[in-house]
Structure formats: C-alpha cells, structure tokens
GROMACS .gro file of C-alpha atoms in nm:
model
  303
    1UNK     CA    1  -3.654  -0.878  -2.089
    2UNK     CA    2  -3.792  -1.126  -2.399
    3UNK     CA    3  -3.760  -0.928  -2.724
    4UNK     CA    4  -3.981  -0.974  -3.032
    5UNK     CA    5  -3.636  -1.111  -3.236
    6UNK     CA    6  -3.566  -1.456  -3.046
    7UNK     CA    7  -3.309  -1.519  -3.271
    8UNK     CA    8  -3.076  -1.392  -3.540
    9UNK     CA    9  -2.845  -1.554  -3.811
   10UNK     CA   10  -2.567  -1.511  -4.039
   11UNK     CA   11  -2.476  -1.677  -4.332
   12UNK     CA   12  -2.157  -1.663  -4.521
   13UNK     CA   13  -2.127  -1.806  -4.838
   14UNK     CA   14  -1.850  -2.030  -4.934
   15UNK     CA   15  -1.533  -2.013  -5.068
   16UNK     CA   16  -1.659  -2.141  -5.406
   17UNK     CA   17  -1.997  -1.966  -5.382
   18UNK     CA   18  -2.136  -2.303  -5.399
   19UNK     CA   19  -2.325  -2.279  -5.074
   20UNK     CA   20  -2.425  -2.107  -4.775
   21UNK     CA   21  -2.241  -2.207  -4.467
   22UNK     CA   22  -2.328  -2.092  -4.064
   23UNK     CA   23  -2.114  -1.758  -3.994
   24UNK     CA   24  -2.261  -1.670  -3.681
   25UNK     CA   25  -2.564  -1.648  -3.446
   26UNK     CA   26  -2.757  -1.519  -3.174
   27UNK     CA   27  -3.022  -1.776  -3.011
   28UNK     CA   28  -3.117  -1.671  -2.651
   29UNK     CA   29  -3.311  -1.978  -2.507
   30UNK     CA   30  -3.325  -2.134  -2.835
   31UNK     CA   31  -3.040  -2.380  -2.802
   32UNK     CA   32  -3.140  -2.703  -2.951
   33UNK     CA   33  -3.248  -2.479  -3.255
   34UNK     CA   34  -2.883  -2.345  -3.230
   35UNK     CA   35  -2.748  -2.691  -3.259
   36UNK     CA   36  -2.943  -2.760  -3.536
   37UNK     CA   37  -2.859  -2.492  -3.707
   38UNK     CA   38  -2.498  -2.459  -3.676
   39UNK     CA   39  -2.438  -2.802  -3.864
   40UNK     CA   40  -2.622  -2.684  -4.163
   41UNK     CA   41  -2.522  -2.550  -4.509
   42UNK     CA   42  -2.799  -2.462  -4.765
   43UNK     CA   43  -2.720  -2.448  -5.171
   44UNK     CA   44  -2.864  -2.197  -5.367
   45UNK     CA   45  -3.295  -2.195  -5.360
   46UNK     CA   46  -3.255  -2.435  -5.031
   47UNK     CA   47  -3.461  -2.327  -4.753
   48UNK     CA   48  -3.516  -1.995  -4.625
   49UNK     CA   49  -3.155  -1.844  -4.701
   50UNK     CA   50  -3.080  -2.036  -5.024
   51UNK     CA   51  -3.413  -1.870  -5.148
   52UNK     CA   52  -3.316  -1.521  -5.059
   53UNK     CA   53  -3.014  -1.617  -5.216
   54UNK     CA   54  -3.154  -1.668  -5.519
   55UNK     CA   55  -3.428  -1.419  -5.538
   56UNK     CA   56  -3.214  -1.139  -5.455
   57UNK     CA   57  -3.483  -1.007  -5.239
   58UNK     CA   58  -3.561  -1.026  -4.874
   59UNK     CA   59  -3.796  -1.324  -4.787
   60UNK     CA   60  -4.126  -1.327  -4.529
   61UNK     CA   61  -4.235  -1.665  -4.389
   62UNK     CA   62  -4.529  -1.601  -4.160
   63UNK     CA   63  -4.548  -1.981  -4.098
   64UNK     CA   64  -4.265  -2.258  -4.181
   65UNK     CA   65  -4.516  -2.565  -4.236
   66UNK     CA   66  -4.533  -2.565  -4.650
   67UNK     CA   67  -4.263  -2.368  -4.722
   68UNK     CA   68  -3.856  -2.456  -4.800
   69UNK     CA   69  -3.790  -2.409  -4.431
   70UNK     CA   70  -3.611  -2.728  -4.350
   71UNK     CA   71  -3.570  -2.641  -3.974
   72UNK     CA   72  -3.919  -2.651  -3.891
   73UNK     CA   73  -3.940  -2.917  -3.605
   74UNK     CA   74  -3.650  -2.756  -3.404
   75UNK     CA   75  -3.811  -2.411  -3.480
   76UNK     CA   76  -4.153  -2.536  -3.331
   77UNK     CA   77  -3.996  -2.698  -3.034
   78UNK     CA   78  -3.753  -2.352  -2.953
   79UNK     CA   79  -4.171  -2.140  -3.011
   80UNK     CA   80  -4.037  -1.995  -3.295
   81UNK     CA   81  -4.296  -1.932  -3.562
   82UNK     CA   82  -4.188  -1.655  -3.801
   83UNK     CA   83  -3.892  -1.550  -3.986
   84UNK     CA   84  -3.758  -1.337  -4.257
   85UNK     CA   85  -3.435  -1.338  -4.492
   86UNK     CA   86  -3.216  -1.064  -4.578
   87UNK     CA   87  -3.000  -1.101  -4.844
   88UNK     CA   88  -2.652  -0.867  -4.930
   89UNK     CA   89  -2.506  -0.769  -5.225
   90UNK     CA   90  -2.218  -0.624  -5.368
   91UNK     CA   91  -2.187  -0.531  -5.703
   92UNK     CA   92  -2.428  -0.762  -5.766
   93UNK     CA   93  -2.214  -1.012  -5.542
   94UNK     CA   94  -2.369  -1.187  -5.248
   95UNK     CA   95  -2.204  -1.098  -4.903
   96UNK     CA   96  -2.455  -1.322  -4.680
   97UNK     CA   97  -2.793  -1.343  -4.611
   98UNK     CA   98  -2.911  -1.283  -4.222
   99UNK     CA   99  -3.181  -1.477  -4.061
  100UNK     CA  100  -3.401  -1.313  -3.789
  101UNK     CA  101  -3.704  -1.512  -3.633
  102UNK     CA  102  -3.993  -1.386  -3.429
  103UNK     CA  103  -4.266  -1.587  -3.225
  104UNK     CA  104  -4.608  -1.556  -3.119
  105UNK     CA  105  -4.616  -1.679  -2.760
  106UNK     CA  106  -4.877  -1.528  -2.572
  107UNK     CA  107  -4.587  -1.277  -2.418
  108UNK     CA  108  -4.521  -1.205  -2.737
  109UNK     CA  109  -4.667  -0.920  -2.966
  110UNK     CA  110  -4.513  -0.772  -3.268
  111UNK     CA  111  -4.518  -0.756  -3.664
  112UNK     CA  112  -4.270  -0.846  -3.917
  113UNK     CA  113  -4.323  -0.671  -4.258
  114UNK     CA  114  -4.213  -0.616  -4.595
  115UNK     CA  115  -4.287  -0.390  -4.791
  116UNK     CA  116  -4.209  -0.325  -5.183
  117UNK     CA  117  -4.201  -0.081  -5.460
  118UNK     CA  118  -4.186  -0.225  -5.820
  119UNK     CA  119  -4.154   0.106  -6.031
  120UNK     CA  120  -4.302  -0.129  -6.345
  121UNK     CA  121  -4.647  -0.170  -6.150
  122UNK     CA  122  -4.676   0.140  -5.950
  123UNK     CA  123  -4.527   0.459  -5.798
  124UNK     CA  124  -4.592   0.388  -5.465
  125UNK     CA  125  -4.452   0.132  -5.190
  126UNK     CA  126  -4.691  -0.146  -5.089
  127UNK     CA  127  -4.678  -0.406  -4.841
  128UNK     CA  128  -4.589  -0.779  -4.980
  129UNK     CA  129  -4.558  -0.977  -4.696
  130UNK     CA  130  -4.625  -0.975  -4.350
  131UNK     CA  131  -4.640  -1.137  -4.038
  132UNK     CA  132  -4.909  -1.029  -3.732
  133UNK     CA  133  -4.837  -1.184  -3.409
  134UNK     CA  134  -5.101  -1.118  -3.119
  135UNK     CA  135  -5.214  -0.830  -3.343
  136UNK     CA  136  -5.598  -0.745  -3.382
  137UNK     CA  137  -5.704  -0.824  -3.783
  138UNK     CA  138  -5.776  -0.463  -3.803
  139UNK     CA  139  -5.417  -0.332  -3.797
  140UNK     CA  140  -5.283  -0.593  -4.021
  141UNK     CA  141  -5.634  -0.517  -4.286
  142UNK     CA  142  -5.505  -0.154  -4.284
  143UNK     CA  143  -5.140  -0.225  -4.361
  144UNK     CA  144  -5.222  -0.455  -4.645
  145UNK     CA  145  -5.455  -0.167  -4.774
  146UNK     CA  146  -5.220   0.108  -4.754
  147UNK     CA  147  -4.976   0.229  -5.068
  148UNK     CA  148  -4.715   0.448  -4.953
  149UNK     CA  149  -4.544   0.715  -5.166
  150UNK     CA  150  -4.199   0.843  -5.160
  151UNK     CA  151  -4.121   0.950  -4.842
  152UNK     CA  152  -4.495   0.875  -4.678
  153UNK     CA  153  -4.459   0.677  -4.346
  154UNK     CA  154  -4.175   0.494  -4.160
  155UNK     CA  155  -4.155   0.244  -4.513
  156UNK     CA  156  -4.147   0.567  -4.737
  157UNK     CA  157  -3.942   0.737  -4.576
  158UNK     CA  158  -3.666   0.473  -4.549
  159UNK     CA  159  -3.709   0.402  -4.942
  160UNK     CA  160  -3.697   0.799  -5.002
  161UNK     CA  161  -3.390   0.866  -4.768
  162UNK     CA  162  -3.228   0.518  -4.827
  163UNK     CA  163  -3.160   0.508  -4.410
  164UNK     CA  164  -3.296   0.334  -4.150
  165UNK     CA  165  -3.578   0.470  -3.932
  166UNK     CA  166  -3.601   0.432  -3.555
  167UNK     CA  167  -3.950   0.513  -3.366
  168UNK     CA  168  -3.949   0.440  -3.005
  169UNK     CA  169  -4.238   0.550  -2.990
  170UNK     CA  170  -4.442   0.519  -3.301
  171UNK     CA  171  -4.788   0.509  -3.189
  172UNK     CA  172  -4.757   0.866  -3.127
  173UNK     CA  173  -4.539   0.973  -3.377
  174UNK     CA  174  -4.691   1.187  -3.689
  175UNK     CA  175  -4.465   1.045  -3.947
  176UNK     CA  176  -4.615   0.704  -3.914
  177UNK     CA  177  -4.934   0.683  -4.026
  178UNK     CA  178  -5.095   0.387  -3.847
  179UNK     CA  179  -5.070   0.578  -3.505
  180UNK     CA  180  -5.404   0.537  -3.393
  181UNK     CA  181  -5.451   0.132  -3.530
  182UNK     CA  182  -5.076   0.104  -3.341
  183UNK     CA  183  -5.209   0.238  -3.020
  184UNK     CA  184  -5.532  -0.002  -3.015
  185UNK     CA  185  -5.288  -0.274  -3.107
  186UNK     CA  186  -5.004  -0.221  -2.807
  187UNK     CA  187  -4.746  -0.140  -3.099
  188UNK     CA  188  -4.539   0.160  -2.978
  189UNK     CA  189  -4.168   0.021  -3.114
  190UNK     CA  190  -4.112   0.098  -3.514
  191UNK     CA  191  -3.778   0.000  -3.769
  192UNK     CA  192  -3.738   0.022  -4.130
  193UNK     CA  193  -3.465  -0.049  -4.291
  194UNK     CA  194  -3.420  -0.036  -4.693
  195UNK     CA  195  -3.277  -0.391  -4.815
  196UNK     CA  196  -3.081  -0.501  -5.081
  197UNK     CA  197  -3.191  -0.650  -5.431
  198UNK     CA  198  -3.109  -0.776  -5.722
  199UNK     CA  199  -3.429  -0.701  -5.950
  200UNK     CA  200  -3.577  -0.416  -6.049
  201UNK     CA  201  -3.786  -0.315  -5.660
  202UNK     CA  202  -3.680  -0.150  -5.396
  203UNK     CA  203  -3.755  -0.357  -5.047
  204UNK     CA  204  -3.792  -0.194  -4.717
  205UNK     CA  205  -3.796  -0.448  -4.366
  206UNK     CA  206  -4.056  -0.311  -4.092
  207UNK     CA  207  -4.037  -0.441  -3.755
  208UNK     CA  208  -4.296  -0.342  -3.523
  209UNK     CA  209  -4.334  -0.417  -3.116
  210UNK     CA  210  -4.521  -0.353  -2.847
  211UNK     CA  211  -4.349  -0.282  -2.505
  212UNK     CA  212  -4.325  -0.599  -2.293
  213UNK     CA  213  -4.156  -0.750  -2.604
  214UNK     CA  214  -3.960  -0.471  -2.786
  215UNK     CA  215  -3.811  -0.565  -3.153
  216UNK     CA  216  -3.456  -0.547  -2.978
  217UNK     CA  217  -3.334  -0.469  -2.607
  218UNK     CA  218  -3.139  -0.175  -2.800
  219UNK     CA  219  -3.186   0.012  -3.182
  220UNK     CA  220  -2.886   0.236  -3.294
  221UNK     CA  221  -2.817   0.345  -3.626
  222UNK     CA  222  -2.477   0.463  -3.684
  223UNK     CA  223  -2.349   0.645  -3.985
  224UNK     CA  224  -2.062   0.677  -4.168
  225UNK     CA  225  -1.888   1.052  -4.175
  226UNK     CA  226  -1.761   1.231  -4.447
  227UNK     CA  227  -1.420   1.091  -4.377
  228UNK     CA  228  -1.503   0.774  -4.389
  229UNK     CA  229  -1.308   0.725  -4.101
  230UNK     CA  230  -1.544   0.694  -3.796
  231UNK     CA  231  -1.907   0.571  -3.733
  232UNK     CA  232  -2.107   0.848  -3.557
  233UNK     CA  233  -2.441   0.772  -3.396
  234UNK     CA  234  -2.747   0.898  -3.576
  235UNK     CA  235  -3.057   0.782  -3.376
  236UNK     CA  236  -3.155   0.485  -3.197
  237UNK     CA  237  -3.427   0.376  -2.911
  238UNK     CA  238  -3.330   0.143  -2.576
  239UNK     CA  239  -3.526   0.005  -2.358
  240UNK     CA  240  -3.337   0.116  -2.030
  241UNK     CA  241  -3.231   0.471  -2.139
  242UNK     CA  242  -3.536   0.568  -2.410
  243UNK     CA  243  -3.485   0.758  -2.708
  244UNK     CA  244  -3.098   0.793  -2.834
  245UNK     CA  245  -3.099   1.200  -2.986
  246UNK     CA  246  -2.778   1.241  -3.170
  247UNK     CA  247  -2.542   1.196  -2.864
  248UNK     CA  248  -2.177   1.295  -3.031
  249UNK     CA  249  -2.106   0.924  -2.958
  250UNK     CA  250  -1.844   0.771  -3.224
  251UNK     CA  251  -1.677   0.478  -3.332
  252UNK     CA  252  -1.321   0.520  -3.477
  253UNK     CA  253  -1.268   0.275  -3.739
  254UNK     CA  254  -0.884   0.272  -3.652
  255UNK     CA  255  -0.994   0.134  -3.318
  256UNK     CA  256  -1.285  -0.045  -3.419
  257UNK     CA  257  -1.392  -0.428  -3.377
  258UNK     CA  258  -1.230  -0.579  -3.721
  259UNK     CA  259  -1.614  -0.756  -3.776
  260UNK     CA  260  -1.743  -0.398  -3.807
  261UNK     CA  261  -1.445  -0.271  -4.065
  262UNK     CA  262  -1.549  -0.578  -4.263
  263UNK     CA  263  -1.905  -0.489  -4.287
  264UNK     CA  264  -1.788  -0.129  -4.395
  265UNK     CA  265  -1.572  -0.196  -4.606
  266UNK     CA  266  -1.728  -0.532  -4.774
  267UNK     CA  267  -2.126  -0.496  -4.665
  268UNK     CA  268  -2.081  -0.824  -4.442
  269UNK     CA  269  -2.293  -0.765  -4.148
  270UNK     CA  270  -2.150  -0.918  -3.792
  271UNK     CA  271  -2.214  -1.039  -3.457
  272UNK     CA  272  -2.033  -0.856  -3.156
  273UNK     CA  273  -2.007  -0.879  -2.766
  274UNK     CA  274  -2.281  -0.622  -2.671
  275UNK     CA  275  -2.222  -0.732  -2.298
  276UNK     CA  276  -1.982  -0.400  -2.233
  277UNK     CA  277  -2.233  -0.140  -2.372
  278UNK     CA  278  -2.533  -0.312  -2.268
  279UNK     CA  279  -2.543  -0.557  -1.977
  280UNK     CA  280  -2.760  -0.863  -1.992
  281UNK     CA  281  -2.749  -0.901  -2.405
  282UNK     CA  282  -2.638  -1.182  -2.600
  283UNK     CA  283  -2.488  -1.001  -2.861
  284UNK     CA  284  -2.518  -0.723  -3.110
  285UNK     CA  285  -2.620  -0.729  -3.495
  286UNK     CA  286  -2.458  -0.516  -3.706
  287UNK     CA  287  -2.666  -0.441  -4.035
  288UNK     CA  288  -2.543  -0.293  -4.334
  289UNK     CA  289  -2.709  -0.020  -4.559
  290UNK     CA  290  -2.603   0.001  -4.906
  291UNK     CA  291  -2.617   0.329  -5.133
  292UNK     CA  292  -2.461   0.198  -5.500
  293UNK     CA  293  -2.303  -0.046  -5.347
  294UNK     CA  294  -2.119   0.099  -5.061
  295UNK     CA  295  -2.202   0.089  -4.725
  296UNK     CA  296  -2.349   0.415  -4.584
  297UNK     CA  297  -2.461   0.323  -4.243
  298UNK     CA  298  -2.528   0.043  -3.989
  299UNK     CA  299  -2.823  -0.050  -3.792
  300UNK     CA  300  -2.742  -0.174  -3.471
  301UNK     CA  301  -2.990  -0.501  -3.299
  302UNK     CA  302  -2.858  -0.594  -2.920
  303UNK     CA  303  -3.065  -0.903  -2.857
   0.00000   0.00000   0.00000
C-alpha cells in the first residue's frame, strides 16, 4: 500500500538556535532524496523549514520550482511534488519544524490544505493554501470559496475544539461539508489538525485522500488523561482494521518510548518503530497538539 504522505521529516534545531539540523525521517522509496536530505542544515528563512521557522506559521508549497525549496532536483527525481511545513513552539520557543511531502503520480490522489483564521480580517476560518493532486477543479473551486465558522466542518471544528479530527470516511460524514464534491472526487480519508503559531491566526493542516492512496497506512490520535500519566486512544482510522472507536487502549508514560515522553513533556514530535503495531510500515509520526503551550494530545501517522 502507497500512501498520499511519501515522506516525512524532522528538524531539530541546534544547540545555539543558529540552525536547523536533520533529526529524523521517514522516506519509503525515496532514498536518494533521503541522502540528500540528511546532509543538510537550513538557517533561519532557508528553504522550506527555515521559512516556517521564521514565519511561525505552517507553510504550503504546491510546487517547489520558484520557491526557497533547495531540494528540488532530488524531490523531482524521488516524484515528489508537494510539501508542507509545520513549525513547534514553546513558549514562543521553537521545538522543530516537520516536513511531510505528497505527490501526484497518476496512483496518487489526495489534497494538502491549510486553512487560516486571522481574527483582525474575519470571524471565520478560510482556506490559504492548498494543494489538489488528481482532484477535479471543482472540489478545489469550492474549498477556496468556503469560510468556515467556529466549529463548522472538519477545519472548524479542529480550531473550535483545539484537537485533531479523524474521518475515515468523510465523504459520507455530515460534519464535513464537502461530502458530495468529496464523493465525485474519490476523497473518502479526512485529518485536521490545529498548528502552532507565532502571530496573531490560528492555522489548521487538512489532509485529504482517496482510498488506493490513503493520507497514512494508520491515523490515531491519542490523548493525554487527567493524570497526566498515560496516553489513552481517542479516535483514529486504519486501513486494515477501519475505524478506531475509543478502544480502552493506553500508553503508560512510565513505560513509554522516551521519544514520546519528550514530545509530551517538551512538544518535540518523534519518529518510532511502527513495525510491532503495524506490520509492513516504515515508521510512525508522532505529532504534538499544543493548548497554551502544553501538549494535550498526539496525532499518530504510520507511513
């Protein structure tokens, strides 16, 4: 099984904060790219994650010719053609900034959006960015058309409830409000996630897939009890075993990978082994969600 994500990155910055240096990665069939980018650093405003870096805002590239991306030979060569960087903060502190690419074989069909609400200019969420791969023009017309309000589909809702959203099947689910332009299109696989930022928006990441080429092999979103002393899992969708209702399934912290107590205790995400929960993936990416600062939940990517 392909999946729309080909790849995934983390960046760590330095000891000084000078730069950003390679923490980790996930790359599939995409080794030369992996070479490449494993000997690279990038300073603040340098290509894709020096940008996001200084932003302080996730960052949309729906193509890499014109832009800072200074990968964009070994990206062409590996069929990667889209890409978006998340930035994470602290306190006001970057943590890293996580790379995730997309590509728009003919296999492949899926959407990478991001959407924004800037309470200076308007009261609802709107889409800034985003990237249409194998999509009909109609479906990406009516997301560039829509403005969202506080809680109003999968964006809203992760903006309103400052969670992640999982839809494994979104073309027939009520709450998102492009079900009928979704079916047409082959989209069926939905993810928001509310990002981190540094201005005065609020930034929500949408990932959208069809079937043959799902936005990950597995979604999970796990959340942090009351306790703070075990991750218990909320929702999620995989490919092999559908749907994931609230299963009583936990993670005890005590016990826990030390990658994942880092990203809950400092909002670093990580890469782990998925290879004992689900066979046949590279890895899994652990994303944090921040609430003032302090990590509430993470949403889970095996690729």
């Amino acid at each position: 099984m392909t999946s729309f994500i080909r790849a995934a990155e983390i960046w760590l910055p330095a000891s000084d904060h000078s730069l950003l240096e390679f923490g980790a990665g996930a790359f599939g069939k995409a080794l030369s790219f992996a070479t490449v980018s494993r000997a690279m650093c990038f300073g603040r405003a340098e290509g894709l994650p020096g940008e996001a870096w200084d932003l302080g805002h996730p960052v949309l590239l729906k193509q890499f010719e014109g832009s800072h991306f200074r990968r964009t030979s070994a990206a062409k060569a590996a069929g990667l053609t889209c890409a978006v960087a998340i930035p994470f903060f602290v306190a006001g502190k970057l943590t890293a900034v996580v790379t995730l690419f997309g590509s728009d074989d003919p296999a492949s069909k899926g959407a990478m959006e991001l959407w924004r609400n800037d309470t200076r200019i308007s009261s609802d969420m709107s889409l800034l960015d985003g990237y249409y791969g194998g999509l009909p023009p109609e479906f990406e017309r009516l997301s560039r058309d829509a403005f969202l309000p506080r809680g109003t589909g999968a964006p809203g809702m992760a903006w309103q409830r400052d969670e992640a959203v999982i839809m494994g099947q979104a073309d027939t689910n009520a709450r998102f409000l492009r079900g009928d332009a979704a079916t047409e299109a082959g989209i069926c696989r939905a993810m928001a996630m509310p990002c981190c930022a540094t201005n005065h928006a609020s930034y929500v990441l949408m990932l959208l897939s069809g079937r043959e080429t799902p936005i990950a092999r597995r979604m999970e979103r796990w959340v942090l009890d009351r306790a703070g002393a075990q991750l218990v899992l909320a929702a999620g969708h995989c490919e092999l075993a559908g749907d994931l209702a609230q299963s009583g399934d936990v993670i005890k912290l005590l016990d826990a990978d030390p990658l994942l107590t880092k990203a809950i205790g400092c909002g670093v995400p990580a890469l782990t082994d998925a290879s004992k929960r689900l066979p046949g993936s590279e890895a899994c990416l652990w994303l944090p969600v921040l609430v003032e600062d302090k990590v509430t939940e993470l949403v889970a990517l095996y690729l």
